[in-house]
Coordinates of C-alpha atoms in Angstrom, one line a residue:
M1 CA 0.0 0.0 0.0
R2 CA 2.8 2.4 1.0
R3 CA 4.6 1.6 -2.2
S4 CA 1.5 2.4 -4.3
I5 CA 1.2 5.7 -2.5
G6 CA 4.8 6.4 -3.1
L7 CA 4.4 5.7 -6.8
I8 CA 1.5 8.1 -7.1
A9 CA 2.7 10.8 -4.7
G10 CA 6.4 10.3 -5.4
S11 CA 9.0 8.7 -3.1
A12 CA 12.6 9.1 -2.2
K13 CA 15.1 6.5 -1.2
V14 CA 17.4 7.9 1.5
K15 CA 20.4 7.0 3.6
I16 CA 20.5 8.0 7.3
S17 CA 23.9 7.9 9.0
G18 CA 25.0 8.8 12.5
R19 CA 26.1 7.3 15.8
R20 CA 22.6 6.1 16.6
P21 CA 20.5 6.1 13.4
E22 CA 17.7 4.3 15.4
L23 CA 17.0 7.6 17.1
A24 CA 16.2 9.1 13.7
L25 CA 13.6 6.5 13.1
N26 CA 12.0 7.4 16.4
E27 CA 11.9 11.0 15.4
L28 CA 10.3 10.2 12.0
S29 CA 7.6 8.1 13.8
G30 CA 7.1 10.9 16.3
D31 CA 6.4 13.3 13.4
R32 CA 4.0 10.8 11.9
L33 CA 6.0 10.6 8.7
V34 CA 5.4 7.5 6.5
F35 CA 8.4 5.4 5.6
W36 CA 9.1 1.8 4.6
G37 CA 11.7 -0.6 3.3
V38 CA 14.0 0.0 6.3
R39 CA 17.3 -1.9 5.9
K40 CA 20.3 -1.5 8.2
T41 CA 23.5 -1.7 6.2
S42 CA 25.9 -1.1 9.1
D43 CA 25.8 0.0 12.8
N44 CA 25.9 3.6 11.6
E45 CA 23.7 3.5 8.4
I46 CA 20.1 2.8 7.6
L47 CA 18.4 2.8 4.2
L48 CA 14.7 3.5 3.8
S49 CA 12.0 5.1 1.5
I50 CA 9.9 8.1 2.3
I51 CA 7.2 10.2 0.7
G52 CA 8.8 12.8 -1.4
R53 CA 6.9 15.7 0.0
D54 CA 8.1 14.8 3.5
L55 CA 11.8 15.2 2.8
K56 CA 12.2 18.5 4.6
K57 CA 10.4 17.2 7.7
A58 CA 12.6 14.1 7.6
E59 CA 15.7 16.3 7.4
A60 CA 14.5 18.2 10.5
A61 CA 13.8 15.0 12.4
C62 CA 17.3 13.6 11.5
N63 CA 19.0 16.8 12.7
R64 CA 17.3 16.4 16.1
A65 CA 18.8 12.9 16.3
S66 CA 22.2 14.2 15.3
C67 CA 22.1 12.2 12.1
A68 CA 22.6 13.1 8.4
I69 CA 20.2 12.2 5.6
I70 CA 21.2 11.8 2.0
V71 CA 18.8 11.4 -0.9
L72 CA 19.9 8.5 -3.1
S73 CA 17.1 8.5 -5.7
K74 CA 13.6 9.8 -6.5
K75 CA 10.8 8.1 -8.3
G76 CA 7.1 8.3 -8.9
L77 CA 4.7 10.4 -11.1
P78 CA 5.5 13.9 -9.7
Y79 CA 9.1 13.5 -10.6
I80 CA 8.3 12.2 -14.1
L81 CA 6.1 15.2 -14.8
M82 CA 8.8 17.5 -13.3
R83 CA 11.3 16.1 -15.7
F84 CA 9.1 16.9 -18.6
K85 CA 8.1 20.3 -17.4
K86 CA 11.3 22.0 -18.6
R87 CA 10.8 20.6 -22.0
Y88 CA 7.1 21.1 -22.4
V89 CA 7.6 22.9 -25.7
F90 CA 9.0 19.8 -27.3
Y91 CA 5.9 17.8 -26.4
F92 CA 3.4 20.5 -27.0
A93 CA 4.8 21.5 -30.4
P94 CA 3.8 18.3 -32.2
V95 CA 0.3 18.6 -30.9
L96 CA 0.1 22.2 -32.0
S97 CA 1.5 21.3 -35.4
I98 CA -1.2 18.7 -35.9
L99 CA -3.9 21.1 -34.9
I100 CA -2.6 23.8 -37.2
A101 CA -2.3 21.2 -40.1
L102 CA -5.9 20.1 -39.5
Y103 CA -7.1 23.7 -39.5
L104 CA -5.1 24.6 -42.7
S105 CA -6.5 21.5 -44.4
F106 CA -9.8 23.2 -44.7
F107 CA -8.3 25.9 -47.0
I108 CA -7.4 25.6 -50.7
W109 CA -3.6 25.6 -51.2
E110 CA -3.3 24.0 -54.6
I111 CA -5.5 24.3 -57.7
E112 CA -5.1 21.7 -60.5
I113 CA -6.7 22.4 -63.9
T114 CA -7.4 19.6 -66.4
G115 CA -9.3 19.3 -69.7
N116 CA -8.4 22.7 -71.2
E117 CA -6.8 22.8 -74.7
T118 CA -7.3 26.3 -76.2
V119 CA -8.2 28.1 -73.0
T120 CA -5.1 28.8 -70.9
E121 CA -4.7 28.0 -67.2
G122 CA -4.2 31.7 -66.6
E123 CA -7.6 32.6 -68.0
I124 CA -9.3 29.9 -65.9
L125 CA -7.4 30.9 -62.7
T126 CA -8.3 34.6 -63.3
A127 CA -12.0 33.7 -63.7
L128 CA -11.9 31.5 -60.6
E129 CA -10.4 34.3 -58.6
Q130 CA -13.1 36.7 -59.8
V131 CA -15.8 34.3 -58.4
G132 CA -13.9 33.9 -55.1
V133 CA -11.9 30.7 -55.6
H134 CA -8.2 31.1 -55.2
I135 CA -5.2 30.1 -53.0
G136 CA -6.3 30.5 -49.4
T137 CA -10.1 30.1 -50.0
F138 CA -12.0 28.3 -47.2
G139 CA -12.9 25.0 -49.0
P140 CA -16.3 24.1 -47.4
K141 CA -17.8 27.5 -48.5
I142 CA -17.2 26.8 -52.2
D143 CA -20.6 26.4 -54.0
Q144 CA -19.9 24.3 -57.1
E145 CA -23.1 25.3 -58.9
I146 CA -22.5 29.0 -58.5
V147 CA -18.8 28.7 -59.4
R148 CA -19.6 26.6 -62.5
S149 CA -22.3 29.0 -63.8
E150 CA -20.3 32.2 -63.2
V151 CA -17.0 30.9 -64.7
I152 CA -18.8 29.6 -67.8
A153 CA -20.4 33.0 -68.1
L154 CA -17.0 34.7 -67.9
I155 CA -15.3 32.2 -70.3
G156 CA -17.5 31.6 -73.3
K157 CA -15.3 28.9 -74.7
L158 CA -16.2 26.6 -71.8
S159 CA -19.2 24.4 -72.0
W160 CA -18.9 22.6 -68.7
M161 CA -16.8 22.6 -65.5
T162 CA -16.7 21.2 -62.0
V163 CA -14.7 21.9 -58.9
N164 CA -13.8 18.9 -56.7
V165 CA -12.2 19.7 -53.3
Y166 CA -10.0 17.1 -51.7
G167 CA -8.7 18.5 -48.5
C168 CA -6.5 21.4 -49.4
K169 CA -6.5 20.7 -53.1
A170 CA -9.1 21.9 -55.6
E171 CA -9.4 19.9 -58.8
V172 CA -10.9 21.9 -61.6
I173 CA -12.1 19.9 -64.6
V174 CA -13.3 21.8 -67.7
R175 CA -14.7 20.9 -71.1
E176 CA -14.4 23.3 -74.0
R177 CA -17.1 24.1 -76.5
I178 CA -17.0 22.3 -79.8
D179 CA -17.5 24.7 -82.7
K180 CA -20.3 23.7 -84.9
P181 CA -19.2 22.8 -88.4
E182 CA -19.9 25.4 -91.1
I183 CA -23.2 24.4 -92.8
I184 CA -23.0 24.8 -96.6
N185 CA -26.1 26.3 -98.0
E186 CA -26.2 24.5 -101.3
S187 CA -29.2 26.5 -102.4
E188 CA -27.1 29.7 -102.3
P189 CA -25.6 30.6 -105.7
S190 CA -21.8 30.6 -105.6
E191 CA -18.6 30.1 -107.6
V192 CA -15.1 28.7 -107.1
R193 CA -12.3 31.3 -107.3
A194 CA -8.5 31.0 -107.2
D195 CA -6.9 32.2 -104.0
K196 CA -3.4 31.9 -105.5
T197 CA -1.7 32.3 -108.9
G198 CA -0.7 29.0 -110.5
L199 CA -0.8 26.6 -113.4
I200 CA -3.7 24.2 -113.3
T201 CA -2.8 20.5 -113.2
Q202 CA -6.2 19.0 -112.4
I203 CA -9.8 20.2 -112.1
N204 CA -12.8 18.2 -110.8
V205 CA -16.2 19.9 -111.1
Y206 CA -19.0 18.6 -108.9
T207 CA -21.6 21.3 -109.6
G208 CA -21.3 24.4 -111.9
K209 CA -19.5 25.1 -115.1
P210 CA -15.7 25.2 -115.5
L211 CA -14.3 28.3 -117.0
V212 CA -10.7 27.0 -117.1
K213 CA -9.0 23.7 -118.0
K214 CA -5.8 21.8 -117.2
G215 CA -2.7 23.6 -118.4
D216 CA -4.3 27.1 -118.0
M217 CA -2.4 29.8 -116.1
V218 CA -4.8 31.5 -113.6
F219 CA -4.4 34.4 -111.2
S220 CA -5.5 35.0 -107.7
G221 CA -9.2 36.0 -107.6
Q222 CA -10.0 34.6 -111.0
T223 CA -13.3 32.6 -111.3
L224 CA -12.5 28.9 -112.0
I225 CA -15.9 27.3 -111.7
T226 CA -19.1 29.4 -112.1
G227 CA -22.5 28.7 -110.7
Q228 CA -24.2 30.6 -113.5
L229 CA -25.5 28.0 -116.0
D230 CA -27.2 28.5 -119.4
S231 CA -30.4 26.4 -119.8
I232 CA -32.1 26.0 -123.2
G233 CA -35.5 25.6 -121.6
S234 CA -35.4 28.1 -118.8
G235 CA -32.6 30.5 -119.8
V236 CA -30.0 31.3 -117.1
R237 CA -30.1 29.5 -113.8
F238 CA -27.9 29.7 -110.7
V239 CA -26.4 26.9 -108.6
H240 CA -24.0 26.4 -105.8
A241 CA -20.7 25.7 -107.6
M242 CA -18.4 23.1 -106.0
G243 CA -15.1 21.5 -107.2
D244 CA -11.4 20.8 -106.5
V245 CA -8.7 22.6 -108.4
T246 CA -5.1 21.6 -108.1
A247 CA -2.4 23.9 -109.4
R248 CA 1.3 24.2 -109.5
T249 CA 2.4 27.3 -107.5
W250 CA 5.7 29.0 -106.9
Y251 CA 7.2 30.7 -103.9
K252 CA 10.3 32.7 -103.4
L253 CA 11.3 33.2 -99.7
S254 CA 14.5 34.7 -98.2
A255 CA 16.1 34.9 -94.8
G256 CA 19.3 36.3 -93.5
M257 CA 21.4 36.8 -90.4
P258 CA 24.8 38.2 -89.3
L259 CA 27.5 35.7 -88.9
E260 CA 28.9 37.6 -85.9
Y261 CA 26.8 37.4 -82.7
I262 CA 27.1 38.0 -78.9
T263 CA 27.2 35.0 -76.6
K264 CA 27.7 34.5 -72.8
R265 CA 30.7 33.3 -70.9
Y266 CA 29.8 32.6 -67.3
T267 CA 32.3 33.8 -64.8
G268 CA 31.4 31.3 -62.0
E269 CA 30.1 34.0 -59.7
N270 CA 26.7 33.1 -58.4
I271 CA 24.4 34.8 -55.8
E272 CA 21.5 33.0 -54.2
R273 CA 18.5 34.6 -52.6
R274 CA 16.0 32.6 -50.7
S275 CA 12.5 33.5 -49.6
I276 CA 9.4 31.7 -48.2
M277 CA 6.0 32.0 -49.8
V278 CA 3.2 31.5 -47.3
G279 CA -0.1 31.5 -49.3
N280 CA 0.2 34.8 -51.3
I281 CA 2.6 36.4 -48.8
R282 CA 6.3 36.4 -49.6
V283 CA 8.9 36.6 -46.8
N284 CA 12.5 37.3 -47.8
L285 CA 15.2 35.5 -45.9
Y286 CA 17.9 38.1 -46.8
F287 CA 18.5 41.8 -46.1
N288 CA 20.6 43.1 -48.9
A289 CA 18.5 42.9 -52.1
G290 CA 21.1 44.6 -54.3
I291 CA 23.0 42.8 -57.1
S292 CA 26.5 44.0 -57.8
M293 CA 26.7 42.1 -61.1
V294 CA 26.4 44.0 -64.4
N295 CA 25.4 41.1 -66.7
Y296 CA 23.6 38.1 -65.2
D297 CA 21.0 35.5 -65.7
K298 CA 18.2 35.1 -63.2
I299 CA 16.9 31.6 -62.4
T300 CA 14.0 31.2 -60.0
T301 CA 12.9 27.8 -58.6
S302 CA 10.0 27.0 -56.3
E303 CA 9.8 24.0 -54.0
R304 CA 6.5 23.2 -52.4
I305 CA 6.9 22.0 -48.8
H306 CA 4.8 19.0 -47.7
I307 CA 4.6 16.5 -44.9
G308 CA 3.9 13.1 -46.3
G309 CA 1.0 13.5 -48.7
F310 CA -0.1 16.7 -47.1
H311 CA 0.8 19.8 -49.0
L312 CA 1.5 22.8 -46.8
P313 CA 0.7 26.3 -48.0
V314 CA 4.4 27.1 -47.9
S315 CA 6.9 27.2 -50.7
L316 CA 10.7 27.8 -50.6
I317 CA 11.7 30.2 -53.4
T318 CA 15.3 30.1 -54.5
T319 CA 16.6 32.8 -56.9
T320 CA 20.0 32.3 -58.4
Y321 CA 21.9 35.1 -60.2
R322 CA 24.7 33.8 -62.6
A323 CA 27.2 36.4 -63.7
Y324 CA 28.5 36.3 -67.3
E325 CA 30.6 38.3 -69.7
P326 CA 29.3 39.1 -73.2
I327 CA 31.8 38.0 -75.8
K328 CA 31.7 38.0 -79.6
A329 CA 31.5 34.8 -81.5
V330 CA 31.1 33.8 -85.2
F331 CA 28.8 31.3 -86.7
D332 CA 30.1 28.6 -88.9
T333 CA 28.9 29.3 -92.4
K334 CA 27.5 25.8 -92.9
E335 CA 25.7 25.9 -89.6
A336 CA 24.2 29.3 -90.3
E337 CA 23.1 28.1 -93.7
A338 CA 21.4 25.0 -92.3
L339 CA 19.6 27.1 -89.7
L340 CA 18.2 29.6 -92.3
K341 CA 17.1 26.7 -94.5
S342 CA 15.1 25.1 -91.7
R343 CA 13.5 28.5 -91.0
L344 CA 12.5 28.9 -94.6
L345 CA 11.0 25.4 -94.7
K346 CA 9.0 26.2 -91.6
R347 CA 7.6 29.4 -93.2
L348 CA 6.7 27.4 -96.3
S349 CA 4.9 24.8 -94.2
D350 CA 3.0 27.6 -92.4
L351 CA 1.7 28.8 -95.7
G352 CA 0.1 25.3 -96.3
A353 CA 2.2 24.6 -99.3
K354 CA 3.7 21.1 -100.1
P355 CA 6.8 21.5 -102.1
T356 CA 7.7 19.3 -105.0
V357 CA 10.9 21.1 -106.1
L358 CA 13.3 23.1 -103.8
Q359 CA 16.2 25.2 -104.8
Y360 CA 18.4 27.3 -102.6
E361 CA 20.8 30.2 -103.3
T362 CA 23.2 31.2 -100.6
T363 CA 25.3 34.4 -100.5
V364 CA 27.6 36.0 -97.9
D365 CA 28.1 39.8 -98.0
N366 CA 29.6 42.1 -95.4
G367 CA 29.3 39.5 -92.7
V368 CA 25.7 38.7 -93.4
I369 CA 24.6 35.4 -94.8
T370 CA 21.4 35.2 -96.9
V371 CA 19.5 32.2 -98.2
V372 CA 16.9 32.4 -100.9
L373 CA 14.4 29.5 -101.3
N374 CA 12.7 28.9 -104.7
A375 CA 9.9 26.3 -104.2
E376 CA 7.5 24.7 -106.7
C377 CA 4.4 23.3 -105.0
L378 CA 1.2 21.5 -105.7
E379 CA -1.8 22.7 -103.8
Q380 CA -5.5 23.3 -103.8
I381 CA -6.2 26.8 -104.9
G382 CA -10.0 26.8 -105.3
V383 CA -12.2 28.5 -102.7
V384 CA -16.0 28.8 -102.7
S385 CA -17.1 32.5 -102.9
P386 CA -20.3 34.5 -103.6
L387 CA -21.4 34.3 -107.2
R388 CA -20.5 37.1 -109.5
V389 CA -23.1 37.2 -112.3
L390 CA -21.4 37.0 -115.7
P391 CA -22.6 39.4 -118.4
E392 CA -24.9 37.9 -121.0
P393 CA -23.2 37.2 -124.4
D394 CA -23.8 39.8 -127.1
D395 CA -25.7 38.1 -129.9
R396 CA -25.3 41.0 -132.3

């Protein structure tokens, strides 16, 4: 029983020494102090256990018996708690961190957008912010129906969207509108015109009357197939002209560049600046923001901080400044020529032309290289256009 009390209230194991340590036991009993485990180790020494809070009274009792008391050890719940008392921060901090993490998990700290093709993420994020959804928004207050209708109203290219909230992450899924195909009104009179100058190599007429034939040279804007037909029974009638017209076309493109250019030679001098981004608030971890370099590249990286699978609203931003010296360099002529040729082919492809014959002319003059591309292509040149009524033939 006394041992149990000592465990809960705290106990101390002591050594009492003196000429007659038995007198000290009498004094302890006289003061009604609880002790147990008495063991005599010699004529002048006794070991025993006592309630921790009675140590001062026990010391006074031993002094009256002309004995000394020495505490050998302490144990029990009060001493365990006292040991932790000085380090309470280390035990309270994890609990506080968990509570903060749970609280922050109700806010949106990451927005992921999927399903967009022509509409940029920036447009969607801007629209979301206008309707109240952004980094730091309280997740439970997001009304999906309102957000969906308002964002679609702001971005006409979207036909559908949804916002799914998973903890501190908002997943935004969108679907873009599919443009309706142009409906051809075949009852509307029309004609097929040339949108480029070329030599006709093939013509297929589906409706209408051809005004040119294979081997004819035609010019941009010229009518190739007319929708104005002559009818013996009813005179002139008008139809929706349709057909494919393939022609040989020619392009002459040129591109040039100086052979001498400025490049960078890095000196090896680097400066790093770090900052912490908490939500939308940036805290710099440096004092001197000045950069003494004259020429430098600036590289910024952002690392999101997370604990396990939980993303914290905190990012470590590292900005690196790399110093360099501008130096002159000269392109190899063959490399410069190959670069210009690839650019010219890209321009030709952007025009929609498929070349059948390619010829290049390269010249170098006063440090500038110029490449001229002469291309012969085959392409469709007919486009449907509103009908231009032809004048009636003069029978006189």
